[in-house]
PDB file of C-alpha atoms in Angstrom:
ATOM      1  CA  LEU A   1      24.555  -0.665-174.467  1.00 53.00           C
ATOM      2  CA  SER A   2      26.175  -3.796-175.926  1.00 54.00           C
ATOM      3  CA  LEU A   3      29.353  -3.588-177.985  1.00 55.00           C
ATOM      4  CA  LYS A   4      31.526  -6.168-179.707  1.00 55.00           C
ATOM      5  CA  LEU A   5      35.199  -5.155-179.825  1.00 57.00           C
ATOM      6  CA  PRO A   6      37.802  -6.637-182.185  1.00 57.00           C
ATOM      7  CA  PRO A   7      40.746  -8.457-180.553  1.00 57.00           C
ATOM      8  CA  SER A   8      43.231  -6.277-178.668  1.00 54.00           C
ATOM      9  CA  TRP A   9      41.001  -3.190-178.778  1.00 58.00           C
ATOM     10  CA  THR A  10      40.189  -1.129-175.706  1.00 60.00           C
ATOM     11  CA  ALA A  11      37.510   1.524-175.472  1.00 64.00           C
ATOM     12  CA  SER A  12      35.777   3.883-173.089  1.00 68.00           C
ATOM     13  CA  VAL A  13      32.221   5.138-173.474  1.00 69.00           C
ATOM     14  CA  CYS A  14      30.468   8.175-172.012  1.00 68.00           C
ATOM     15  CA  LEU A  15      27.228  10.044-172.614  1.00 68.00           C
ATOM     16  CA  LYS A  16      27.138  13.835-172.955  1.00 69.00           C
ATOM     17  CA  LEU A  17      24.050  16.062-172.905  1.00 65.00           C
ATOM     18  CA  GLY A  18      24.670  19.665-173.886  1.00 63.00           C
ATOM     19  CA  GLU A  19      27.659  21.398-172.360  1.00 66.00           C
ATOM     20  CA  GLU A  20      26.914  20.929-168.668  1.00 63.00           C
ATOM     21  CA  TRP A  21      26.314  17.226-168.049  1.00 63.00           C
ATOM     22  CA  MET A  22      28.317  14.100-168.873  1.00 64.00           C
ATOM     23  CA  THR A  23      28.563  10.618-167.386  1.00 66.00           C
ATOM     24  CA  GLU A  24      31.802   9.251-166.044  1.00 65.00           C
ATOM     25  CA  PRO A  25      33.635   7.307-168.794  1.00 63.00           C
ATOM     26  CA  GLN A  26      32.997   3.575-168.563  1.00 63.00           C
ATOM     27  CA  CYS A  27      35.937   1.428-169.665  1.00 64.00           C
ATOM     28  CA  LEU A  28      35.483  -1.813-171.573  1.00 61.00           C
ATOM     29  CA  GLU A  29      37.928  -4.569-170.703  1.00 60.00           C
ATOM     30  CA  TYR A  30      40.711  -5.761-172.967  1.00 56.00           C
ATOM     31  CA  SER A  31      40.034  -9.077-174.663  1.00 57.00           C
ATOM     32  CA  SER A  32      42.240 -11.243-176.869  1.00 58.00           C
ATOM     33  CA  SER A  33      39.230 -12.354-178.959  1.00 59.00           C
ATOM     34  CA  PRO A  34      35.971 -10.755-180.167  1.00 57.00           C
ATOM     35  CA  THR A  35      33.521 -10.609-177.309  1.00 59.00           C
ATOM     36  CA  ASN A  36      30.285  -8.843-176.428  1.00 61.00           C
ATOM     37  CA  GLN A  37      30.600  -6.404-173.548  1.00 59.00           C
ATOM     38  CA  GLU A  38      27.857  -4.419-171.865  1.00 62.00           C
ATOM     39  CA  VAL A  39      28.017  -1.038-170.190  1.00 61.00           C
ATOM     40  CA  SER A  40      25.283   0.966-168.472  1.00 63.00           C
ATOM     41  CA  LEU A  41      25.144   4.741-168.867  1.00 62.00           C
ATOM     42  CA  LYS A  42      22.577   6.633-166.835  1.00 64.00           C
ATOM     43  CA  CYS A  43      21.653  10.147-165.839  1.00 62.00           C
ATOM     44  CA  ASP A  44      20.988  10.475-162.113  1.00 61.00           C
ATOM     45  CA  CYS A  45      17.910  12.714-162.049  1.00 59.00           C
ATOM     46  CA  CYS A  46      17.655  12.675-158.239  1.00 55.00           C
ATOM     47  CA  PRO A  47      19.150  15.918-156.948  1.00 50.00           C
ATOM     48  CA  SER A  48      21.204  15.842-153.780  1.00 49.00           C
ATOM     49  CA  LYS A  49      20.620  17.973-150.724  1.00 48.00           C
ATOM     50  CA  ASP A  50      23.643  20.152-150.098  1.00 48.00           C
ATOM     51  CA  ASP A  51      26.606  17.785-150.329  1.00 44.00           C
ATOM     52  CA  GLU A  52      24.713  14.636-149.385  1.00 44.00           C
ATOM     53  CA  ALA A  53      24.316  11.621-151.674  1.00 43.00           C
ATOM     54  CA  PRO A  54      21.358  11.605-154.089  1.00 46.00           C
ATOM     55  CA  THR A  55      19.829   8.733-152.093  1.00 46.00           C
ATOM     56  CA  THR A  56      18.113  11.286-149.819  1.00 57.00           C
ATOM     57  CA  LEU A  57      15.321  11.582-152.375  1.00 66.00           C
ATOM     58  CA  GLN A  58      14.882   7.818-152.374  1.00 71.00           C
ATOM     59  CA  GLU A  59      14.363   7.933-148.619  1.00 73.00           C
ATOM     60  CA  ASP A  60      12.170  11.030-148.490  1.00 80.00           C
ATOM     61  CA  VAL A  61       9.659  10.205-151.238  1.00 86.00           C
ATOM     62  CA  THR A  62       7.230   7.271-151.036  1.00 90.00           C
ATOM     63  CA  PHE A  63       4.392   6.214-153.318  1.00 93.00           C
ATOM     64  CA  GLN A  64       1.136   4.322-152.948  1.00 94.00           C
ATOM     65  CA  VAL A  65      -0.424   3.034-156.174  1.00 96.00           C
ATOM     66  CA  HIS A  66      -3.713   1.209-156.624  1.00 96.00           C
ATOM     67  CA  ASN A  67      -5.918   0.119-159.493  1.00 95.00           C
ATOM     68  CA  HIS A  68      -8.823   2.545-159.969  1.00 93.00           C
ATOM     69  CA  SER A  69     -10.993  -0.318-161.293  1.00 86.00           C
ATOM     70  CA  ALA A  70     -10.101  -2.573-158.354  1.00 88.00           C
ATOM     71  CA  PRO A  71      -9.035  -0.377-155.388  1.00 84.00           C
ATOM     72  CA  CYS A  72      -7.921  -3.379-153.344  1.00 89.00           C
ATOM     73  CA  GLN A  73      -5.239  -4.134-155.949  1.00 95.00           C
ATOM     74  CA  THR A  74      -2.099  -2.240-154.956  1.00 96.00           C
ATOM     75  CA  PHE A  75       1.340  -2.198-156.557  1.00 97.00           C
ATOM     76  CA  ASP A  76       4.904  -1.994-155.270  1.00 95.00           C
ATOM     77  CA  VAL A  77       7.065   1.064-155.866  1.00 95.00           C
ATOM     78  CA  THR A  78      10.828   0.886-155.318  1.00 94.00           C
ATOM     79  CA  TYR A  79      13.834   2.933-156.323  1.00 92.00           C
ATOM     80  CA  ASP A  80      15.864   1.038-158.931  1.00 90.00           C
ATOM     81  CA  ASP A  81      19.527   2.000-159.352  1.00 83.00           C
ATOM     82  CA  HIS A  82      19.662   0.313-162.759  1.00 82.00           C
ATOM     83  CA  PHE A  83      16.978   2.640-164.147  1.00 85.00           C
ATOM     84  CA  SER A  84      18.005   5.547-161.904  1.00 84.00           C
ATOM     85  CA  CYS A  85      14.386   6.229-160.973  1.00 90.00           C
ATOM     86  CA  PHE A  86      11.383   5.004-158.997  1.00 94.00           C
ATOM     87  CA  VAL A  87       9.756   1.973-160.632  1.00 96.00           C
ATOM     88  CA  VAL A  88       6.048   1.148-160.298  1.00 97.00           C
ATOM     89  CA  ASP A  89       5.644  -2.568-160.965  1.00 97.00           C
ATOM     90  CA  ILE A  90       2.116  -3.300-162.304  1.00 97.00           C
ATOM     91  CA  PRO A  91       1.812  -7.056-162.968  1.00 96.00           C
ATOM     92  CA  LYS A  92      -1.488  -8.535-164.170  1.00 95.00           C
ATOM     93  CA  PRO A  93      -3.799  -5.590-163.382  1.00 96.00           C
ATOM     94  CA  THR A  94      -7.485  -6.407-162.946  1.00 95.00           C
ATOM     95  CA  ARG A  95      -9.563  -5.135-165.868  1.00 95.00           C
ATOM     96  CA  LYS A  96     -13.322  -4.984-166.407  1.00 92.00           C
ATOM     97  CA  PHE A  97     -13.206  -4.644-170.185  1.00 93.00           C
ATOM     98  CA  LYS A  98     -12.299  -6.814-173.156  1.00 92.00           C
ATOM     99  CA  ILE A  99      -8.628  -6.873-174.118  1.00 93.00           C
ATOM    100  CA  ASN A 100      -6.380  -7.815-177.068  1.00 90.00           C
ATOM    101  CA  TYR A 101      -7.408  -7.135-180.692  1.00 88.00           C
ATOM    102  CA  THR A 102     -10.716  -5.361-180.272  1.00 88.00           C
ATOM    103  CA  ASP A 103     -11.907  -1.753-180.223  1.00 88.00           C
ATOM    104  CA  ILE A 104     -10.914  -1.055-176.628  1.00 94.00           C
ATOM    105  CA  ARG A 105     -12.794   2.070-175.540  1.00 94.00           C
ATOM    106  CA  ASN A 106     -11.724   1.855-171.907  1.00 95.00           C
ATOM    107  CA  ALA A 107      -8.499   2.839-170.205  1.00 96.00           C
ATOM    108  CA  ASP A 108      -6.292   1.518-167.443  1.00 97.00           C
ATOM    109  CA  ILE A 109      -6.410   4.024-164.581  1.00 97.00           C
ATOM    110  CA  PHE A 110      -4.014   3.869-161.645  1.00 97.00           C
ATOM    111  CA  GLN A 111      -4.300   6.241-158.704  1.00 96.00           C
ATOM    112  CA  VAL A 112      -0.954   7.469-157.349  1.00 96.00           C
ATOM    113  CA  ASP A 113      -0.531   9.094-153.928  1.00 95.00           C
ATOM    114  CA  VAL A 114       2.811  10.683-153.143  1.00 93.00           C
ATOM    115  CA  ASP A 115       4.283  11.333-149.697  1.00 89.00           C
ATOM    116  CA  ASP A 116       7.138  13.775-150.249  1.00 80.00           C
ATOM    117  CA  SER A 117       9.047  14.936-147.175  1.00 73.00           C
ATOM    118  CA  SER A 118      12.049  16.136-149.179  1.00 70.00           C
ATOM    119  CA  SER A 119      13.112  19.761-149.443  1.00 67.00           C
ATOM    120  CA  MET A 120      12.754  19.876-153.227  1.00 69.00           C
ATOM    121  CA  ASN A 121      11.085  22.897-154.766  1.00 68.00           C
ATOM    122  CA  LYS A 122       8.316  22.740-157.361  1.00 64.00           C
ATOM    123  CA  LYS A 123      10.718  23.461-160.198  1.00 68.00           C
ATOM    124  CA  GLU A 124      12.462  20.130-159.612  1.00 82.00           C
ATOM    125  CA  SER A 125      11.224  16.741-160.797  1.00 87.00           C
ATOM    126  CA  ILE A 126      11.027  13.150-159.589  1.00 90.00           C
ATOM    127  CA  PRO A 127      11.886  10.397-162.127  1.00 92.00           C
ATOM    128  CA  ILE A 128       9.419   7.514-162.268  1.00 95.00           C
ATOM    129  CA  LEU A 129       8.870   4.518-164.541  1.00 96.00           C
ATOM    130  CA  PHE A 130       5.591   2.585-164.825  1.00 98.00           C
ATOM    131  CA  HIS A 131       6.168  -1.060-165.770  1.00 97.00           C
ATOM    132  CA  LEU A 132       2.801  -2.401-166.959  1.00 97.00           C
ATOM    133  CA  ASN A 133       2.783  -6.112-167.796  1.00 96.00           C
ATOM    134  CA  PRO A 134       0.736  -7.130-169.659  1.00 95.00           C
ATOM    135  CA  ALA A 135      -0.845  -4.224-171.490  1.00 96.00           C
ATOM    136  CA  ALA A 136      -4.472  -4.685-172.577  1.00 96.00           C
ATOM    137  CA  ASN A 137      -3.233  -4.514-176.171  1.00 94.00           C
ATOM    138  CA  ILE A 138       0.426  -3.856-176.807  1.00 92.00           C
ATOM    139  CA  THR A 139       0.208  -2.771-180.453  1.00 90.00           C
ATOM    140  CA  GLY A 140      -1.474   0.565-179.769  1.00 93.00           C
ATOM    141  CA  LEU A 141      -1.488   2.439-176.464  1.00 94.00           C
ATOM    142  CA  VAL A 142      -1.152   5.983-175.145  1.00 96.00           C
ATOM    143  CA  PRO A 143       0.127   6.504-171.572  1.00 97.00           C
ATOM    144  CA  MET A 144      -0.825   9.795-169.897  1.00 97.00           C
ATOM    145  CA  ILE A 145      -0.423  11.587-166.573  1.00 97.00           C
ATOM    146  CA  TRP A 146      -3.642  13.178-165.310  1.00 96.00           C
ATOM    147  CA  MET A 147      -3.534  15.817-162.564  1.00 94.00           C
ATOM    148  CA  LYS A 148      -6.266  17.446-160.487  1.00 90.00           C
ATOM    149  CA  GLU A 149      -8.023  20.375-162.108  1.00 85.00           C
ATOM    150  CA  GLU A 150      -7.903  23.773-160.487  1.00 74.00           C
ATOM    151  CA  GLU A 151     -10.989  25.902-159.936  1.00 69.00           C
ATOM    152  CA  ASP A 152     -10.565  29.479-158.677  1.00 65.00           C
ATOM    153  CA  GLY A 153      -6.932  28.724-157.903  1.00 60.00           C
ATOM    154  CA  ARG A 154      -7.750  25.648-155.819  1.00 65.00           C
ATOM    155  CA  GLU A 155      -7.464  21.973-156.632  1.00 62.00           C
ATOM    156  CA  ASN A 156     -10.717  20.145-157.264  1.00 61.00           C
ATOM    157  CA  SER A 157     -10.534  16.969-155.187  1.00 64.00           C
ATOM    158  CA  SER A 158     -12.494  14.826-157.643  1.00 72.00           C
ATOM    159  CA  LYS A 159     -11.781  16.119-161.165  1.00 87.00           C
ATOM    160  CA  TYR A 160      -8.681  15.137-163.131  1.00 93.00           C
ATOM    161  CA  ALA A 161      -7.477  16.363-166.514  1.00 94.00           C
ATOM    162  CA  PRO A 162      -4.555  15.574-168.863  1.00 95.00           C
ATOM    163  CA  SER A 163      -1.371  17.234-167.612  1.00 94.00           C
ATOM    164  CA  GLY A 164       0.599  17.385-170.866  1.00 94.00           C
ATOM    165  CA  ILE A 165       3.652  15.933-169.097  1.00 96.00           C
ATOM    166  CA  PRO A 166       5.776  14.098-171.716  1.00 95.00           C
ATOM    167  CA  ILE A 167       6.177  10.324-171.343  1.00 96.00           C
ATOM    168  CA  GLN A 168       8.849   8.226-173.039  1.00 92.00           C
ATOM    169  CA  THR A 169       7.499   4.790-173.937  1.00 91.00           C
ATOM    170  CA  SER A 170       9.177   1.481-174.665  1.00 89.00           C
ATOM    171  CA  LYS A 171       7.285  -1.748-175.229  1.00 90.00           C
ATOM    172  CA  ASN A 172       7.874  -5.402-176.042  1.00 86.00           C
ATOM    173  CA  TRP A 173       5.956  -8.275-177.507  1.00 83.00           C
ATOM    174  CA  ASN A 174       8.591 -10.043-179.595  1.00 77.00           C
ATOM    175  CA  TYR A 175      10.302 -11.711-176.646  1.00 77.00           C
ATOM    176  CA  GLY A 176       7.640 -13.768-174.908  1.00 81.00           C
ATOM    177  CA  GLU A 177       9.672 -14.507-171.781  1.00 84.00           C
ATOM    178  CA  MET A 178       9.600 -10.818-170.842  1.00 86.00           C
ATOM    179  CA  GLY A 179       5.866 -10.418-171.472  1.00 89.00           C
ATOM    180  CA  ALA A 180       3.937  -7.838-173.498  1.00 91.00           C
ATOM    181  CA  TYR A 181       5.066  -4.947-171.350  1.00 94.00           C
ATOM    182  CA  LEU A 182       4.870  -1.177-171.432  1.00 95.00           C
ATOM    183  CA  ARG A 183       7.603   0.858-169.772  1.00 95.00           C
ATOM    184  CA  ALA A 184       6.488   4.456-169.452  1.00 96.00           C
ATOM    185  CA  TYR A 185       9.119   6.845-168.108  1.00 95.00           C
ATOM    186  CA  THR A 186       8.425  10.393-167.018  1.00 95.00           C
ATOM    187  CA  LEU A 187       9.395  13.205-164.647  1.00 94.00           C
ATOM    188  CA  ILE A 188       6.677  14.344-162.264  1.00 93.00           C
ATOM    189  CA  PRO A 189       6.751  17.719-160.488  1.00 90.00           C
ATOM    190  CA  ALA A 190       8.136  17.631-156.961  1.00 85.00           C
ATOM    191  CA  ASN A 191       5.596  17.974-154.148  1.00 77.00           C
ATOM    192  CA  LEU A 192       2.804  16.609-156.355  1.00 86.00           C
ATOM    193  CA  GLN A 193       0.576  14.785-153.881  1.00 89.00           C
ATOM    194  CA  GLN A 194      -1.873  12.948-156.145  1.00 93.00           C
ATOM    195  CA  PHE A 195      -2.143  12.092-159.818  1.00 96.00           C
ATOM    196  CA  GLN A 196      -3.367   9.343-162.137  1.00 96.00           C
ATOM    197  CA  PHE A 197      -1.412   7.224-164.560  1.00 98.00           C
ATOM    198  CA  ARG A 198      -3.706   6.286-167.450  1.00 97.00           C
ATOM    199  CA  VAL A 199      -3.225   4.101-170.513  1.00 97.00           C
ATOM    200  CA  TYR A 200      -5.638   4.565-173.432  1.00 97.00           C
ATOM    201  CA  TYR A 201      -5.843   1.915-176.144  1.00 96.00           C
ATOM    202  CA  GLY A 202      -8.208   1.940-179.148  1.00 94.00           C
ATOM    203  CA  PHE A 203      -9.956   5.217-178.447  1.00 95.00           C
ATOM    204  CA  TYR A 204      -9.588   8.469-176.554  1.00 93.00           C
ATOM    205  CA  GLY A 205     -13.185   9.518-176.109  1.00 92.00           C
ATOM    206  CA  PRO A 206     -14.868   9.240-179.544  1.00 93.00           C
ATOM    207  CA  LEU A 207     -11.573   9.475-181.472  1.00 93.00           C
ATOM    208  CA  CYS A 208      -9.157   6.708-182.439  1.00 94.00           C
ATOM    209  CA  SER A 209      -5.934   6.920-180.496  1.00 94.00           C
ATOM    210  CA  ALA A 210      -2.652   7.784-182.214  1.00 94.00           C
ATOM    211  CA  SER A 211       0.534   6.434-180.651  1.00 93.00           C
ATOM    212  CA  HIS A 212       4.285   6.281-181.153  1.00 89.00           C
ATOM    213  CA  ALA A 213       6.730   4.078-179.263  1.00 86.00           C
ATOM    214  CA  ASN A 214      10.189   2.544-179.325  1.00 80.00           C
ATOM    215  CA  LEU A 215      10.125  -1.253-179.554  1.00 79.00           C
ATOM    216  CA  SER A 216      12.288  -3.611-177.543  1.00 71.00           C
ATOM    217  CA  LEU A 217      13.813  -5.969-180.093  1.00 71.00           C
ATOM    218  CA  VAL A 218      15.335  -8.502-177.729  1.00 66.00           C
ATOM    219  CA  GLY A 219      13.466 -11.286-179.495  1.00 59.00           C
ATOM    220  CA  TRP A 220      13.517 -10.106-183.127  1.00 63.00           C
ATOM    221  CA  PRO A 221      15.248 -11.564-185.000  1.00 61.00           C
ATOM    222  CA  LYS A 222      16.516 -14.481-182.969  1.00 60.00           C
ATOM    223  CA  TYR A 223      19.895 -13.354-181.720  1.00 54.00           C
ATOM    224  CA  THR A 224      22.996 -15.097-183.035  1.00 56.00           C
ATOM    225  CA  ASP A 225      26.620 -14.016-183.315  1.00 57.00           C
ATOM    226  CA  TYR A 226      25.798 -12.422-186.663  1.00 52.00           C
ATOM    227  CA  ALA A 227      22.277 -11.059-186.115  1.00 54.00           C
ATOM    228  CA  THR A 228      21.400  -7.578-184.910  1.00 56.00           C
ATOM    229  CA  ALA A 229      17.993  -6.059-184.423  1.00 60.00           C
ATOM    230  CA  GLY A 230      18.721  -2.389-184.923  1.00 62.00           C
ATOM    231  CA  ARG A 231      16.227   0.284-183.914  1.00 67.00           C
ATOM    232  CA  TRP A 232      12.506   0.131-184.512  1.00 76.00           C
ATOM    233  CA  GLU A 233       9.911   2.800-183.998  1.00 83.00           C
ATOM    234  CA  GLN A 234       6.205   2.047-184.278  1.00 86.00           C
ATOM    235  CA  LEU A 235       3.268   4.318-185.031  1.00 90.00           C
ATOM    236  CA  ALA A 236      -0.315   3.130-184.709  1.00 92.00           C
ATOM    237  CA  ILE A 237      -3.883   4.305-185.115  1.00 93.00           C
ATOM    238  CA  GLY A 238      -6.037   2.536-182.545  1.00 93.00           C
ATOM    239  CA  CYS A 239      -4.999  -0.931-181.343  1.00 92.00           C
ATOM    240  CA  PHE A 240      -6.566  -3.163-183.951  1.00 84.00           C
ATOM    241  CA  GLY A 241      -3.628  -4.897-185.614  1.00 69.00           C
TER     242      GLY A 241
END
């Protein structure tokens, strides 16, 4: 959050969700002249054990992520305090299909293995963000979490299906220095041992994809003291333009 305060103003900012949760107020410093000030407000989704710090989850949960199309390509997963979640960094993934403005009928598939030694129950969730850079085509994409199917009450070790878990997406292509990235944020069920993170582009099976995302507007328009970008939302059919 970036704010410009008039001279001699002071302010405090907090974020409130419902009646039960609110961040600690963050104070912005006094300034004798107009100045941009930034403040970070975050919801710590990592529950604590008893009275211990929330960092226990960071220590008890580990991830291994590899590219389904190129199993030898693995990706780092770390807990990031800035995002208040685990971050999967996926730079330059190997792909075996054409990318950019074409009718992409393939998907990025990343296998995720979770080692969870925490005491969380299945009703709790683990926050995770997938940072994919670059996307095969940034203008139209649909990130999904696929989980193992169950047959007769047991998990099938080889079959995966869409989970329906919501994913919040943010993407950028206006600011070239940051790359054409996708940031896909979600909450996965605790004690989930394996799942797939998939990104569909032009098609989902025989049907054109339909997508909606928030756009990062760091590079549009070019920032000056008097320019603001506002909020953009983008909807797309396929990934063709």
